[in-house]
Amino acid sequence: MTTIKLYNTLTRRKEVFEPLDAQGVRMYVCGPTVYDRAHLGNARPVVVFDVLYRLLRHVYGADHVRYVRNFTDVDDKIIARADATGRPIDRITAETTQWFLDDMAALGALEPDEMPRATQYIPQMIAMIEALIARGHAYAAEGHVLFAVDSYPDYGRLSGRAVEDMIAGARVEVAPYKRNPMDFVLWKPSTPEQPGWDSPWGRGRPGWHIECSAMSHELLGERFDIHGGGNDLMFPHHENEIAQSCCAHPAPEGEQCFAQVWMHNEMLQVEGKKMSKSLGNFFTVRDLLDRGVPGEVIRYVFLSTHYRKPMDWTERKAREAEAKLMKWHRIVKDVTVNRFANHENAERWGIVEAIANDLNTPLALRRLETLGNMAEHGDDSHRRWFREAANFLGLLTDEQSGWVTSADGILQELARKLGDLREVARETKDYTEVDAMKSALVAAGVEVRMSKDGIALEARPGFDPAKLEALK
Ligand code: AMP
Ligand code: ZN
């Protein structure tokens, strides 16, 4: 069996992965707050943990892995969006949830086994908060319930911070009802207009962190294998999840409570700068897809950087990835692979091994490239090996090849049209229309090769099919 090694934020070491139960490997990843389109950075953890999910399914069997990723559908940002737009909260969350699913599917990400929504787990959250109060880890004050960080000596272990330093670093105004400035909210009161649920502390709503503790407990149990998310969540969100879950469900002596392995992806930047609305370099996955950047290209660019390194999204990388994938699709276009392929070829060519080593996707892509070069000059079985190995990474799948086939279809159609124009021009000796069409094709990123035998059109990096519409 493949040995998987994963870097564990909790121990700050790369460790051999040993699931608590190999018959039921369990992973939880923090999902989006649904009030707007996912920006490109939000897609990074989705792709990173999709790669891990595929690896776990391969190694332990698809029926022996359970992957849970939540939707945060109760949050002050959602309430603010409803106030600003006058639209009902449930419409906003339902719409953005579907957007998220569509956009992530375009990146070739498999859907997790469970996608719980926070609002469906309010009773479980209330029960957990009651248990924390009963055990002396939380207290009610002025309609709020707060977690008492002093009651949990390990608070700060994940992010490597001491509570005193956190207090010194915190610039927020401290609510008077907090016993310790670092105590965080488990439950808070709602005004009549705000969404709220009845609870022993009055009508209110949960704080953000408790939802992940309650949902992971309900769906994966007290202890499970892997917990993931972006490294911006390490503190306070994950630190607070650990405090809540470990205090509500302590582990047996000598064992690690809650999640065994904590994994964090680094942030995504754009052209070397932090992505932010004020810098004007903020865009959503949908913006890119609408601009004609195929989801597979986004996926490839993501995979080209290791998940624990900052990822720099650049136009240039996207163009290079597009050219490469286009070439690869052409190599494999006549080979079909078994959808239920056992990834024998991903094993054989070292792709699985690279991914099993703490998700070394850059190495996996280099190995795939070698195989691609072989397939280009090889026979049908080489091409099938190549396609199967790529499928393991979610590349060159049937679902992902649509953008190349449709581009090829358009180009074939246009090549015929250009051929007809040339026929006419040969008679009339007026080549104006032929030249105009040629220039328009070149402007859309198409290489035009005309010889007496025929006309060949080939998409180049930066190819923009939208610019061809007028030519059809
Ligand atoms: P949020 O909706 O802000 O809670 O974020 C959803 C997920 O996206 C979390 O796992 C975040 O860590 C992750 N995330 C947010 N911004 C970025 C970014 N710039 N790069 C990578 N991951 C991010
Ligand atoms: Zn979470």
XYZ file of C-alpha atoms and ligand atoms in Angstrom:
496
model
C 0.000 0.000 0.000
C 1.146 3.538 -0.799
C 2.639 5.344 2.189
C 1.153 8.815 2.539
C 3.123 11.554 4.248
C 1.442 14.786 5.266
C 2.757 17.913 6.933
C 0.881 18.371 10.206
C 0.590 21.985 11.384
C -0.034 20.707 14.913
C 3.326 18.950 15.227
C 5.155 21.039 12.596
C 6.460 17.874 10.991
C 5.834 15.796 7.942
C 4.410 12.539 9.284
C 3.406 9.159 7.921
C -0.382 9.243 7.720
C -2.074 6.536 9.746
C -5.862 6.817 9.762
C -7.739 6.064 12.964
C -9.749 3.547 10.934
C -8.557 2.565 7.461
C -12.094 1.379 6.685
C -13.420 4.896 7.229
C -10.932 7.701 6.625
C -12.446 11.045 7.635
C -11.621 14.560 6.501
C -13.202 17.939 7.274
C -12.422 21.148 5.376
C -13.781 24.600 6.232
C -15.958 25.802 3.394
C -17.153 29.203 2.243
C -19.386 31.787 3.844
C -22.109 32.118 1.235
C -22.883 35.753 0.492
C -20.941 36.356 -2.725
C -19.114 34.665 -5.600
C -15.984 32.743 -4.568
C -12.837 34.720 -5.338
C -9.876 32.973 -6.866
C -8.201 32.515 -3.458
C -11.234 30.633 -2.106
C -10.735 28.075 -4.870
C -7.250 27.161 -3.706
C -8.223 25.030 -0.684
C -10.939 23.416 -2.808
C -8.408 22.218 -5.380
C -5.744 21.321 -2.785
C -8.093 19.148 -0.746
C -9.635 17.695 -3.890
C -6.193 16.337 -4.766
C -5.894 14.858 -1.280
C -9.411 13.411 -1.495
C -8.542 11.700 -4.790
C -5.381 10.270 -3.234
C -7.229 8.951 -0.163
C -9.912 7.370 -2.340
C -7.245 5.717 -4.419
C -5.323 4.356 -1.449
C -8.181 3.363 0.877
C -10.987 2.819 -1.644
C -13.664 5.317 -2.647
C -16.193 3.796 -0.236
C -13.822 4.130 2.689
C -13.292 7.879 2.665
C -15.690 10.496 3.985
C -15.032 14.106 3.080
C -17.119 16.866 4.677
C -16.999 20.522 3.665
C -19.470 22.969 5.185
C -21.346 26.023 3.991
C -21.483 28.879 6.490
C -24.985 30.211 5.890
C -25.421 32.216 9.089
C -22.953 35.063 9.493
C -22.910 38.814 9.986
C -21.549 39.340 6.458
C -24.649 37.612 5.097
C -26.930 39.736 7.273
C -25.112 42.867 6.054
C -25.564 41.765 2.430
C -29.286 41.210 2.992
C -29.588 44.675 4.564
C -27.687 46.289 1.716
C -29.636 44.596 -1.083
C -33.055 44.168 0.522
C -33.038 40.524 -0.519
C -34.015 37.716 1.872
C -31.126 35.864 3.493
C -32.197 32.410 2.340
C -32.279 33.576 -1.283
C -28.777 35.009 -1.016
C -27.367 31.868 0.584
C -29.158 29.455 -1.785
C -27.975 31.389 -4.833
C -24.359 31.745 -3.720
C -24.222 28.105 -2.636
C -25.192 27.020 -6.146
C -22.689 29.458 -7.691
C -19.975 27.960 -5.546
C -20.864 24.402 -6.588
C -20.932 25.334 -10.277
C -17.647 27.261 -10.154
C -15.808 24.532 -8.261
C -17.156 21.846 -10.609
C -15.663 23.873 -13.479
C -12.276 23.430 -11.776
C -12.734 19.674 -11.860
C -13.195 19.386 -8.097
C -15.181 16.374 -6.919
C -18.049 17.133 -4.589
C -17.416 16.163 -0.982
C -19.519 13.335 0.457
C -21.333 15.755 2.755
C -21.854 19.499 2.469
C -23.669 20.477 5.653
C -25.147 23.936 6.050
C -24.691 25.556 9.448
C -28.361 26.479 9.868
C -29.278 22.777 9.772
C -27.164 22.028 12.842
C -28.312 24.648 15.364
C -29.621 22.046 17.905
C -26.255 20.261 17.825
C -24.453 23.572 18.400
C -26.714 24.415 21.346
C -26.105 20.957 22.837
C -22.349 21.394 22.515
C -22.452 24.845 24.110
C -24.499 23.429 27.012
C -21.915 20.683 27.463
C -19.115 23.268 27.524
C -20.930 25.295 30.182
C -21.561 22.154 32.245
C -17.864 21.269 32.114
C -16.815 24.750 33.193
C -15.337 25.816 29.833
C -17.949 28.415 28.944
C -20.151 30.998 30.662
C -23.263 32.991 29.820
C -23.121 36.781 30.128
C -25.574 39.406 28.872
C -27.298 37.121 26.390
C -23.944 35.868 25.083
C -22.145 32.639 25.790
C -18.369 32.821 25.789
C -15.669 30.213 25.740
C -13.244 30.681 28.644
C -9.779 30.320 27.125
C -8.202 30.114 30.604
C -10.018 26.794 31.073
C -8.044 25.178 28.248
C -4.280 25.135 28.853
C -3.475 24.085 25.262
C -5.116 27.182 23.768
C -2.693 28.592 21.167
C -0.846 25.338 20.483
C -1.850 25.039 16.823
C -0.798 28.535 15.836
C 2.109 28.581 18.313
C 0.911 31.657 20.198
C 0.807 32.350 23.906
C -2.435 33.775 25.272
C -0.557 36.745 26.823
C 0.931 37.669 23.415
C -2.474 37.422 21.791
C -3.941 39.810 24.327
C -1.074 42.240 23.810
C -1.507 42.021 20.028
C -5.286 42.353 19.988
C -6.372 45.855 19.123
C -10.081 45.207 19.288
C -12.180 46.832 21.936
C -12.879 44.280 24.611
C -16.512 43.661 25.531
C -17.066 44.313 29.260
C -18.721 40.945 29.831
C -15.593 38.986 28.832
C -13.609 37.486 31.704
C -10.501 37.262 29.544
C -10.110 39.498 26.479
C -9.374 36.396 24.343
C -12.614 34.638 25.315
C -14.625 34.126 22.156
C -18.310 34.016 21.341
C -20.188 30.726 21.139
C -23.656 32.263 21.064
C -24.903 35.819 20.711
C -28.289 37.549 20.954
C -30.242 38.503 17.820
C -32.493 41.520 17.401
C -36.015 40.707 16.162
C -34.949 41.519 12.573
C -31.843 39.351 12.683
C -32.012 35.590 12.108
C -32.244 33.795 15.426
C -33.146 30.567 17.161
C -34.549 29.942 20.631
C -31.950 28.781 23.102
C -31.449 28.513 26.877
C -29.810 31.986 26.612
C -32.654 33.616 24.728
C -33.213 34.080 21.018
C -29.887 34.306 19.257
C -27.456 32.825 16.774
C -24.176 30.937 16.937
C -20.724 32.454 16.764
C -18.818 31.319 13.702
C -16.431 28.733 15.200
C -18.913 26.454 16.927
C -20.520 25.324 13.668
C -17.448 23.405 12.484
C -17.055 21.707 15.866
C -20.718 20.692 15.931
C -20.957 19.551 12.308
C -17.700 17.603 12.270
C -18.780 15.872 15.476
C -22.169 14.971 14.071
C -20.838 13.710 10.737
C -17.355 12.388 11.540
C -17.373 11.647 15.254
C -15.338 12.854 18.229
C -11.995 12.123 16.624
C -11.234 12.070 12.943
C -8.211 12.117 10.663
C -7.672 15.335 8.757
C -8.849 18.908 9.169
C -8.008 21.424 6.456
C -8.389 25.021 5.378
C -6.394 28.075 4.365
C -3.687 29.243 6.760
C -5.622 32.446 7.427
C -8.003 30.223 9.396
C -5.339 28.799 11.708
C -5.958 31.595 14.173
C -8.477 32.215 15.560
C -10.890 29.875 13.757
C -9.063 26.557 14.012
C -7.603 27.347 17.401
C -11.158 27.939 18.632
C -12.519 24.817 16.958
C -9.879 22.776 18.784
C -10.642 24.420 22.133
C -14.389 23.766 21.768
C -14.114 20.211 20.505
C -11.334 19.051 22.809
C -13.130 20.459 25.855
C -16.515 19.022 24.865
C -15.027 15.655 23.855
C -11.653 15.088 25.513
C -9.550 12.267 24.099
C -8.590 9.183 26.082
C -5.319 9.553 27.997
C -2.333 9.852 25.664
C -4.408 10.345 22.527
C -4.934 13.432 20.387
C -8.444 14.857 20.665
C -10.491 16.063 17.657
C -8.576 16.139 14.326
C -5.309 14.194 14.188
C -3.680 16.003 11.259
C -4.123 19.723 10.579
C -3.362 20.910 7.065
C -3.210 24.483 5.823
C -2.770 25.835 2.336
C -0.830 29.064 1.814
C -2.512 32.092 0.312
C -2.984 33.002 -3.312
C -1.621 36.293 -4.665
C -2.075 37.983 -8.016
C 0.952 39.124 -10.035
C 3.039 39.166 -6.845
C 0.578 41.211 -4.787
C -1.989 40.349 -2.169
C -5.381 40.058 -3.818
C -7.586 42.847 -2.552
C -10.455 45.017 -3.694
C -8.489 48.213 -3.017
C -5.600 47.140 -5.280
C -8.075 46.437 -8.069
C -6.667 42.935 -8.613
C -9.562 41.140 -7.000
C -11.521 38.755 -9.164
C -13.776 35.773 -8.839
C -13.481 32.335 -10.378
C -16.528 33.222 -12.480
C -14.822 36.379 -13.793
C -12.024 34.203 -15.147
C -14.346 31.561 -16.575
C -16.417 34.272 -18.265
C -13.275 35.750 -19.753
C -12.701 32.405 -21.430
C -10.050 31.005 -19.082
C -10.986 27.307 -18.899
C -11.443 25.798 -15.431
C -8.855 23.185 -16.291
C -6.285 25.926 -16.869
C -6.988 27.375 -13.424
C -6.614 23.921 -11.938
C -3.297 23.337 -13.725
C -1.883 26.678 -12.563
C -2.900 25.876 -8.988
C -1.261 22.451 -9.138
C 1.989 23.948 -10.411
C 2.724 25.433 -6.960
C 3.029 23.357 -3.800
C 0.134 24.025 -1.428
C 2.395 25.160 1.426
C 3.966 27.877 -0.718
C 2.318 31.170 -1.582
C 0.778 30.794 -5.029
C 1.202 33.608 -7.491
C -1.526 33.782 -10.125
C -0.207 35.446 -13.286
C -1.621 35.937 -16.760
C 1.525 34.441 -18.148
C 1.150 31.201 -16.190
C -2.458 30.944 -17.362
C -1.446 31.387 -21.007
C 1.340 28.828 -20.745
C -0.955 26.341 -19.040
C -3.571 26.851 -21.724
C -1.102 26.146 -24.519
C 0.188 23.055 -22.764
C -3.251 21.636 -22.024
C -4.397 22.305 -25.553
C -1.449 20.338 -26.852
C -2.099 17.530 -24.377
C -5.763 17.311 -25.296
C -4.797 16.929 -28.944
C -2.415 14.105 -28.073
C -5.096 12.139 -26.237
C -8.158 13.111 -28.224
C -8.621 9.703 -29.832
C -8.053 7.580 -26.760
C -10.815 6.844 -24.343
C -10.067 5.651 -20.875
C -12.156 3.631 -18.539
C -13.909 6.021 -16.177
C -13.333 3.544 -13.415
C -9.662 3.154 -14.215
C -7.768 1.990 -11.177
C -5.048 4.584 -11.627
C -2.523 1.897 -12.374
C -0.758 4.313 -14.677
C -0.704 7.123 -12.148
C 1.049 4.599 -9.870
C 3.381 3.312 -12.518
C 4.636 6.727 -13.597
C 5.199 8.046 -10.094
C 2.285 10.474 -10.036
C 0.668 8.826 -7.005
C 4.029 8.689 -5.253
C 4.560 12.428 -5.768
C 1.108 13.291 -4.438
C 1.533 10.891 -1.498
C 4.583 12.903 -0.470
C 2.697 15.795 1.115
C 0.867 16.579 -2.129
C 3.880 17.353 -4.296
C 1.797 18.507 -7.242
C 4.658 20.337 -9.044
C 6.608 17.071 -9.178
C 3.516 15.174 -10.313
C 3.079 17.640 -13.188
C 6.709 17.261 -14.227
C 6.301 13.489 -14.328
C 3.092 13.872 -16.289
C 4.932 16.072 -18.755
C 7.557 13.382 -19.332
C 4.796 10.898 -19.970
C 3.123 13.402 -22.306
C 6.303 13.743 -24.354
C 6.457 9.996 -24.645
C 2.790 9.822 -25.648
C 3.292 12.493 -28.305
C 5.799 10.308 -30.114
C 4.435 6.964 -29.000
C 1.499 4.743 -29.845
C -2.069 4.398 -28.591
C -1.125 2.629 -25.388
C 1.266 5.442 -24.453
C -1.497 7.906 -25.072
C -3.898 5.918 -22.912
C -1.328 5.701 -20.113
C -0.856 9.437 -20.314
C -4.554 10.191 -20.188
C -5.171 7.814 -17.303
C -2.319 9.263 -15.299
C -3.578 12.808 -15.949
C -7.105 11.809 -14.904
C -5.805 10.974 -11.448
C -4.962 14.670 -11.047
C -8.345 15.712 -12.457
C -6.777 16.773 -15.781
C -7.629 15.645 -19.346
C -10.891 14.134 -18.096
C -13.878 13.841 -20.422
C -15.617 16.644 -18.516
C -12.591 18.892 -18.901
C -12.069 18.433 -22.632
C -15.120 20.436 -23.740
C -13.241 23.716 -24.116
C -10.719 22.216 -26.530
C -13.269 20.296 -28.592
C -15.513 23.315 -28.932
C -12.544 25.517 -29.869
C -11.505 22.903 -32.425
C -15.060 22.772 -33.773
C -15.178 26.546 -34.265
C -11.744 26.562 -35.873
C -12.722 23.801 -38.286
C -15.797 25.729 -39.278
C -13.770 28.912 -39.795
C -11.094 27.074 -41.791
C -13.819 25.943 -44.188
C -15.143 29.475 -44.470
C -11.676 30.896 -45.132
C -11.180 28.197 -47.776
C -14.388 29.242 -49.510
C -13.359 32.900 -49.470
C -10.030 31.936 -50.995
C -11.762 30.018 -53.771
C -13.788 33.107 -54.636
C -10.708 35.358 -54.425
C -8.815 33.141 -56.833
C -11.514 33.858 -59.404
C -11.925 37.575 -58.724
C -8.261 38.279 -57.866
C -9.554 40.355 -54.936
C -8.046 39.105 -51.698
C -9.415 41.854 -49.407
C -11.873 39.581 -47.586
C -9.359 36.786 -47.207
C -6.803 39.161 -45.706
C -9.365 40.713 -43.386
C -10.423 37.336 -42.060
C -6.822 36.272 -41.638
C -6.019 39.379 -39.585
C -9.101 38.864 -37.421
C -8.059 35.279 -36.740
C -4.543 36.306 -35.794
C -5.957 39.006 -33.508
C -8.013 36.321 -31.750
C -4.871 34.298 -31.083
C -5.111 31.847 -33.972
C -2.172 30.731 -36.050
C -3.175 30.610 -39.717
C -1.309 28.296 -42.087
C -2.403 28.472 -45.719
C -0.916 26.270 -48.377
C -2.146 24.985 -51.679
C -3.151 21.751 -49.930
C -5.444 23.433 -47.509
C -5.883 25.718 -44.525
C -4.938 24.899 -40.953
C -6.002 27.006 -38.008
C -4.445 26.417 -34.623
C -5.175 28.128 -31.331
C -2.152 29.758 -29.680
C -1.729 30.838 -26.043
C -4.134 33.684 -25.317
C -6.614 32.341 -27.844
C -9.958 34.023 -27.287
C -12.912 32.216 -28.937
C -15.230 35.124 -28.049
C -13.412 37.237 -30.652
C -14.328 34.700 -33.334
C -18.076 35.049 -32.954
C -18.184 37.921 -35.453
C -16.381 35.810 -38.059
C -18.793 32.889 -38.085
P -13.844 32.344 3.707
O -15.127 32.284 2.919
O -13.193 33.686 3.713
O -13.980 31.752 5.087
O -12.779 31.444 2.946
C -13.038 30.133 2.471
C -11.738 29.402 2.283
O -10.886 30.102 1.366
C -10.913 29.254 3.562
O -10.352 27.951 3.607
C -9.837 30.299 3.419
O -8.674 29.953 4.120
C -9.581 30.257 1.929
N -8.971 31.491 1.405
C -9.434 32.758 1.524
N -8.611 33.651 0.899
C -7.607 32.910 0.335
C -6.459 33.235 -0.471
N -6.162 34.478 -0.861
N -5.657 32.212 -0.850
C -5.926 30.930 -0.500
N -6.984 30.569 0.248
C -7.830 31.541 0.665
Zn -14.206 25.721 10.200
